[in-house]
Amino acid sequence: MSSYKAPGPTAIEVHASKAVPNAEAEQILTQYIEATTESTDQLLNMSSDSMPSVVSRNHAMIQQLRRVQRDLRGLPPLDVEKVDEKETENEKDKEEDKEEKEEEKKEEDKEEA
């Protein structure tokens, strides 16, 4: 069994905020991504049953932060992301078509009755 224990919830109060230029935000984000990646790499070197779930959550978070980082740099989304978006749109279109067909069938059944 692992001795790893997740930290408890944290409460934060925001009293004021200020806008950060994109270049500075990108720099902060890059530092955070590098530190988190290093931490994740260290977790991979440890042998524990609970670590794979932590690593997979970190990987998903890092991927999302890298998308934000690319946007801050003014770069377009990666081709993989574009393909995922197209697949999602195609799935939505298929669902809408299916719903329309079901509604048409219900109307036809009502007319026959």
PDB file of C-alpha atoms in Angstrom:
ATOM      1  CA  MET A   1       0.000   0.000   0.000  1.00  0.00           C
ATOM      2  CA  SER A   2       1.072   3.514  -0.719  1.00  0.00           C
ATOM      3  CA  SER A   3       1.654   6.180   1.909  1.00  0.00           C
ATOM      4  CA  TYR A   4       0.704   8.954  -0.541  1.00  0.00           C
ATOM      5  CA  LYS A   5      -2.082  11.176   0.731  1.00  0.00           C
ATOM      6  CA  ALA A   6      -3.649  13.897  -1.377  1.00  0.00           C
ATOM      7  CA  PRO A   7      -3.632  17.355   0.197  1.00  0.00           C
ATOM      8  CA  GLY A   8      -6.853  18.726   1.626  1.00  0.00           C
ATOM      9  CA  PRO A   9      -8.929  21.467   0.020  1.00  0.00           C
ATOM     10  CA  THR A  10      -7.531  24.992  -0.087  1.00  0.00           C
ATOM     11  CA  ALA A  11      -9.501  28.220   0.145  1.00  0.00           C
ATOM     12  CA  ILE A  12      -8.243  31.356  -1.589  1.00  0.00           C
ATOM     13  CA  GLU A  13      -9.712  34.841  -1.407  1.00  0.00           C
ATOM     14  CA  VAL A  14      -8.977  37.260  -4.254  1.00  0.00           C
ATOM     15  CA  HIS A  15      -8.990  40.886  -3.125  1.00  0.00           C
ATOM     16  CA  ALA A  16      -7.646  42.466  -6.301  1.00  0.00           C
ATOM     17  CA  SER A  17      -6.431  41.490  -9.735  1.00  0.00           C
ATOM     18  CA  LYS A  18      -4.468  43.051 -12.551  1.00  0.00           C
ATOM     19  CA  ALA A  19      -4.069  42.220 -16.216  1.00  0.00           C
ATOM     20  CA  VAL A  20      -0.847  40.494 -17.214  1.00  0.00           C
ATOM     21  CA  PRO A  21       0.655  40.984 -20.686  1.00  0.00           C
ATOM     22  CA  ASN A  22       0.570  37.875 -22.894  1.00  0.00           C
ATOM     23  CA  ALA A  23       4.376  37.625 -22.955  1.00  0.00           C
ATOM     24  CA  GLU A  24       4.577  37.598 -19.162  1.00  0.00           C
ATOM     25  CA  ALA A  25       1.679  35.132 -18.868  1.00  0.00           C
ATOM     26  CA  GLU A  26       3.384  32.855 -21.393  1.00  0.00           C
ATOM     27  CA  GLN A  27       6.643  33.021 -19.418  1.00  0.00           C
ATOM     28  CA  ILE A  28       4.890  32.142 -16.143  1.00  0.00           C
ATOM     29  CA  LEU A  29       3.001  29.325 -17.837  1.00  0.00           C
ATOM     30  CA  THR A  30       6.201  27.954 -19.393  1.00  0.00           C
ATOM     31  CA  GLN A  31       7.924  27.892 -15.993  1.00  0.00           C
ATOM     32  CA  TYR A  32       4.938  26.113 -14.457  1.00  0.00           C
ATOM     33  CA  ILE A  33       4.783  23.533 -17.265  1.00  0.00           C
ATOM     34  CA  GLU A  34       8.514  22.816 -16.950  1.00  0.00           C
ATOM     35  CA  ALA A  35       8.298  22.412 -13.162  1.00  0.00           C
ATOM     36  CA  THR A  36       5.222  20.187 -13.397  1.00  0.00           C
ATOM     37  CA  THR A  37       6.797  18.066 -16.133  1.00  0.00           C
ATOM     38  CA  GLU A  38       9.903  17.604 -13.999  1.00  0.00           C
ATOM     39  CA  SER A  39       7.755  16.637 -11.013  1.00  0.00           C
ATOM     40  CA  THR A  40       5.782  14.167 -13.149  1.00  0.00           C
ATOM     41  CA  ASP A  41       9.007  12.625 -14.435  1.00  0.00           C
ATOM     42  CA  GLN A  42      10.126  12.108 -10.843  1.00  0.00           C
ATOM     43  CA  LEU A  43       6.806  10.423 -10.034  1.00  0.00           C
ATOM     44  CA  LEU A  44       7.291   8.072 -12.963  1.00  0.00           C
ATOM     45  CA  ASN A  45      10.600   6.954 -11.469  1.00  0.00           C
ATOM     46  CA  MET A  46       8.894   6.047  -8.187  1.00  0.00           C
ATOM     47  CA  SER A  47       7.131   2.718  -7.862  1.00  0.00           C
ATOM     48  CA  SER A  48       3.682   3.088  -6.347  1.00  0.00           C
ATOM     49  CA  ASP A  49       0.201   1.872  -7.145  1.00  0.00           C
ATOM     50  CA  SER A  50      -1.369   5.325  -6.866  1.00  0.00           C
ATOM     51  CA  MET A  51       1.154   7.162  -9.039  1.00  0.00           C
ATOM     52  CA  PRO A  52      -0.211   6.234 -12.508  1.00  0.00           C
ATOM     53  CA  SER A  53      -3.477   8.061 -11.820  1.00  0.00           C
ATOM     54  CA  VAL A  54      -1.597  11.131 -10.577  1.00  0.00           C
ATOM     55  CA  VAL A  55       0.667  11.051 -13.626  1.00  0.00           C
ATOM     56  CA  SER A  56      -2.258  10.720 -16.051  1.00  0.00           C
ATOM     57  CA  ARG A  57      -4.062  13.668 -14.425  1.00  0.00           C
ATOM     58  CA  ASN A  58      -0.858  15.726 -14.650  1.00  0.00           C
ATOM     59  CA  HIS A  59      -0.416  14.747 -18.314  1.00  0.00           C
ATOM     60  CA  ALA A  60      -3.940  15.878 -19.201  1.00  0.00           C
ATOM     61  CA  MET A  61      -3.453  19.154 -17.340  1.00  0.00           C
ATOM     62  CA  ILE A  62      -0.084  19.791 -19.016  1.00  0.00           C
ATOM     63  CA  GLN A  63      -1.581  19.138 -22.459  1.00  0.00           C
ATOM     64  CA  GLN A  64      -4.312  21.713 -21.813  1.00  0.00           C
ATOM     65  CA  LEU A  65      -1.779  24.248 -20.517  1.00  0.00           C
ATOM     66  CA  ARG A  66       0.349  23.717 -23.628  1.00  0.00           C
ATOM     67  CA  ARG A  67      -2.693  24.594 -25.753  1.00  0.00           C
ATOM     68  CA  VAL A  68      -3.055  27.837 -23.797  1.00  0.00           C
ATOM     69  CA  GLN A  69       0.688  28.429 -24.167  1.00  0.00           C
ATOM     70  CA  ARG A  70       0.464  28.050 -27.959  1.00  0.00           C
ATOM     71  CA  ASP A  71      -2.445  30.490 -28.012  1.00  0.00           C
ATOM     72  CA  LEU A  72      -0.476  33.040 -25.959  1.00  0.00           C
ATOM     73  CA  ARG A  73       2.385  32.712 -28.425  1.00  0.00           C
ATOM     74  CA  GLY A  74      -0.019  33.422 -31.280  1.00  0.00           C
ATOM     75  CA  LEU A  75       0.417  29.966 -32.786  1.00  0.00           C
ATOM     76  CA  PRO A  76      -2.440  27.997 -34.355  1.00  0.00           C
ATOM     77  CA  PRO A  77      -3.707  24.790 -32.721  1.00  0.00           C
ATOM     78  CA  LEU A  78      -1.848  21.608 -33.569  1.00  0.00           C
ATOM     79  CA  ASP A  79      -3.261  19.474 -36.393  1.00  0.00           C
ATOM     80  CA  VAL A  80      -4.202  16.763 -33.886  1.00  0.00           C
ATOM     81  CA  GLU A  81      -6.425  19.244 -32.052  1.00  0.00           C
ATOM     82  CA  LYS A  82      -8.069  20.287 -35.314  1.00  0.00           C
ATOM     83  CA  VAL A  83      -8.818  16.644 -36.134  1.00  0.00           C
ATOM     84  CA  ASP A  84     -10.325  16.132 -32.675  1.00  0.00           C
ATOM     85  CA  GLU A  85     -12.542  19.201 -33.162  1.00  0.00           C
ATOM     86  CA  LYS A  86     -13.710  17.942 -36.567  1.00  0.00           C
ATOM     87  CA  GLU A  87     -14.482  14.505 -35.133  1.00  0.00           C
ATOM     88  CA  THR A  88     -16.487  16.128 -32.338  1.00  0.00           C
ATOM     89  CA  GLU A  89     -18.415  18.235 -34.863  1.00  0.00           C
ATOM     90  CA  ASN A  90     -19.109  15.147 -36.994  1.00  0.00           C
ATOM     91  CA  GLU A  91     -20.371  13.268 -33.936  1.00  0.00           C
ATOM     92  CA  LYS A  92     -22.701  16.167 -33.072  1.00  0.00           C
ATOM     93  CA  ASP A  93     -24.003  16.254 -36.652  1.00  0.00           C
ATOM     94  CA  LYS A  94     -24.669  12.515 -36.556  1.00  0.00           C
ATOM     95  CA  GLU A  95     -26.547  12.862 -33.256  1.00  0.00           C
ATOM     96  CA  GLU A  96     -28.664  15.706 -34.657  1.00  0.00           C
ATOM     97  CA  ASP A  97     -29.475  13.673 -37.777  1.00  0.00           C
ATOM     98  CA  LYS A  98     -30.449  10.712 -35.621  1.00  0.00           C
ATOM     99  CA  GLU A  99     -32.711  12.895 -33.457  1.00  0.00           C
ATOM    100  CA  GLU A 100     -34.364  14.396 -36.553  1.00  0.00           C
ATOM    101  CA  LYS A 101     -35.048  10.937 -37.981  1.00  0.00           C
ATOM    102  CA  GLU A 102     -36.532   9.800 -34.670  1.00  0.00           C
ATOM    103  CA  GLU A 103     -38.822  12.851 -34.583  1.00  0.00           C
ATOM    104  CA  GLU A 104     -39.919  12.250 -38.186  1.00  0.00           C
ATOM    105  CA  LYS A 105     -40.676   8.635 -37.359  1.00  0.00           C
ATOM    106  CA  LYS A 106     -42.745   9.674 -34.328  1.00  0.00           C
ATOM    107  CA  GLU A 107     -44.725  12.115 -36.487  1.00  0.00           C
ATOM    108  CA  GLU A 108     -45.341   9.421 -39.111  1.00  0.00           C
ATOM    109  CA  ASP A 109     -46.518   7.024 -36.406  1.00  0.00           C
ATOM    110  CA  LYS A 110     -48.931   9.681 -35.080  1.00  0.00           C
ATOM    111  CA  GLU A 111     -50.320  10.301 -38.577  1.00  0.00           C
ATOM    112  CA  GLU A 112     -50.876   6.577 -39.125  1.00  0.00           C
ATOM    113  CA  ALA A 113     -52.752   6.215 -35.822  1.00  0.00           C
TER     114      ALA A 113
END
